[in-house]
Amino acid sequence: MKTNIKNLSLSDLGERLKALGFEGYRARQVKKWLYQKDVSSFDEMTNLGKEYRRILSEHFSIPSMSVHEVHQSIDGTRKYLIELPDGKSIESVMIPTESRNTLCISTQVGCAMGCKFCYTGTMGLARNLTIFEILEQVAVVRRDLDNSPQPQRLTNLVFMGMGEPLVNTKSLYPALEILIDPECFGFSRHHVTVSTVGIAPEIEKFGDKTPVKLAVSLHATTDEVRGQMMPINKKFSLTKLFESLKKMSLPKRNRITFEYVLLHGVNDSLDDARRLAKLLSQVPAKINLLLFNEFPGAPYKRPPDEWVLKFQKILLDKGYVAVIRKSRGRDILGACGQLAIEKSAA
């Protein structure tokens, strides 16, 4: 059976080609064709001789994935339902603004973390995504943007879609390497962010594995409240979480982003804001304040705008960068915490 060449890490690609008699520089040529030029056939790799192309065709395949549905929000956000090779599906969301186009990427089919404010958690976990399935989300959306009436390009990637990225590091780190390689997708490491609910042992290693940015889904300032909302907190408490963050390698002048979804009457008191400021003083931090995006059966409500501003002011007065993130794509269930595919979770 032929190997999916897009399921190989860059080091594995080099080793496989070397074993087949390819000179070292040929791996660079092949990866450019695969990811920069997005070819669908080895015959398109015209700077490789016919014999090389024959060998590649004999041993490898170049599959692709297809978009099953696209939903467009009134604010321009696009939600892509992408079919996987085994018939399961995932969702990816492209969020356009005046200065950037950000793609929200999934790393698993469903999610096992069970966060109470997240619709994906209601699916449970079907499986991890492969390297190919992570990368192909970017390729699929890039093709769609190239073919739109006014061609656009993706500028930013956030691993904040379906699943917990740090549970799928076997696929995550090779995919990140390919995404930021200048001869592959070529994204700036400063424009790629991986979000985690707080897998403490993996956070400690994160900075040594990849140079991209880390975001932490925090969402509460006490173990009691966080444990009710996020089951992972029972395994990795706030103390353990921040111990791991302090041990993580962090480039100079870089900050860790903390995501904090405001749930009215649960975690949005002014005392919560003061506790949050104290918690974050342990590491270089900036804060994104998110308004809860309601979904069918959701147990929480979003706070009034004036209350959010009071919460933000306390953080600003403490010297933090605290940004209120506007929800995008809520009318198509494409906003943060709203992704779920009930029909394909099994």
PDB file of N, CA, C and O in Angstrom, residues 88 102 113 167 210 234 307 312 325 328:
ATOM      1  N   LYS A  88     -15.542  10.555   8.509  1.00  0.00           N
ATOM      2  CA  LYS A  88     -15.847  11.489   9.590  1.00  0.00           C
ATOM      3  C   LYS A  88     -15.637  12.917   9.100  1.00  0.00           C
ATOM      4  O   LYS A  88     -15.074  13.136   8.025  1.00  0.00           O
ATOM      5  N   THR A 102      -7.671  34.856   9.515  1.00  0.00           N
ATOM      6  CA  THR A 102      -7.251  33.864  10.495  1.00  0.00           C
ATOM      7  C   THR A 102      -8.041  32.573  10.311  1.00  0.00           C
ATOM      8  O   THR A 102      -9.270  32.605  10.203  1.00  0.00           O
ATOM      9  N   MET A 113     -12.262  16.674  26.501  1.00  0.00           N
ATOM     10  CA  MET A 113     -12.027  17.527  27.667  1.00  0.00           C
ATOM     11  C   MET A 113     -13.304  17.873  28.433  1.00  0.00           C
ATOM     12  O   MET A 113     -13.270  18.133  29.625  1.00  0.00           O
ATOM     13  N   VAL A 167      -3.021  17.025  23.380  1.00  0.00           N
ATOM     14  CA  VAL A 167      -3.260  15.594  23.529  1.00  0.00           C
ATOM     15  C   VAL A 167      -2.845  14.873  22.236  1.00  0.00           C
ATOM     16  O   VAL A 167      -2.672  13.665  22.225  1.00  0.00           O
ATOM     17  N   THR A 210       8.445  23.734  19.787  1.00  0.00           N
ATOM     18  CA  THR A 210       8.020  24.613  18.700  1.00  0.00           C
ATOM     19  C   THR A 210       8.181  26.068  19.116  1.00  0.00           C
ATOM     20  O   THR A 210       8.026  26.394  20.303  1.00  0.00           O
ATOM     21  N   LYS A 234      -9.308  19.151  37.631  1.00  0.00           N
ATOM     22  CA  LYS A 234      -9.235  18.196  38.736  1.00  0.00           C
ATOM     23  C   LYS A 234      -7.928  17.401  38.670  1.00  0.00           C
ATOM     24  O   LYS A 234      -7.440  16.912  39.679  1.00  0.00           O
ATOM     25  N   TRP A 307     -21.023  45.318  32.159  1.00  0.00           N
ATOM     26  CA  TRP A 307     -20.355  44.517  33.184  1.00  0.00           C
ATOM     27  C   TRP A 307     -18.981  44.057  32.676  1.00  0.00           C
ATOM     28  O   TRP A 307     -18.007  44.049  33.427  1.00  0.00           O
ATOM     29  N   GLN A 312     -12.965  44.419  32.544  1.00  0.00           N
ATOM     30  CA  GLN A 312     -11.763  44.785  31.779  1.00  0.00           C
ATOM     31  C   GLN A 312     -10.995  45.914  32.441  1.00  0.00           C
ATOM     32  O   GLN A 312      -9.752  45.898  32.483  1.00  0.00           O
ATOM     33  N   ARG A 325     -12.643  40.357  22.959  1.00  0.00           N
ATOM     34  CA  ARG A 325     -12.731  39.770  21.625  1.00  0.00           C
ATOM     35  C   ARG A 325     -14.185  39.699  21.179  1.00  0.00           C
ATOM     36  O   ARG A 325     -15.035  39.128  21.868  1.00  0.00           O
ATOM     37  N   ARG A 328     -17.377  36.178  16.374  1.00  0.00           N
ATOM     38  CA  ARG A 328     -17.563  36.160  14.930  1.00  0.00           C
ATOM     39  C   ARG A 328     -18.232  34.850  14.538  1.00  0.00           C
ATOM     40  O   ARG A 328     -17.936  33.796  15.079  1.00  0.00           O
TER      41      ARG A 328
END
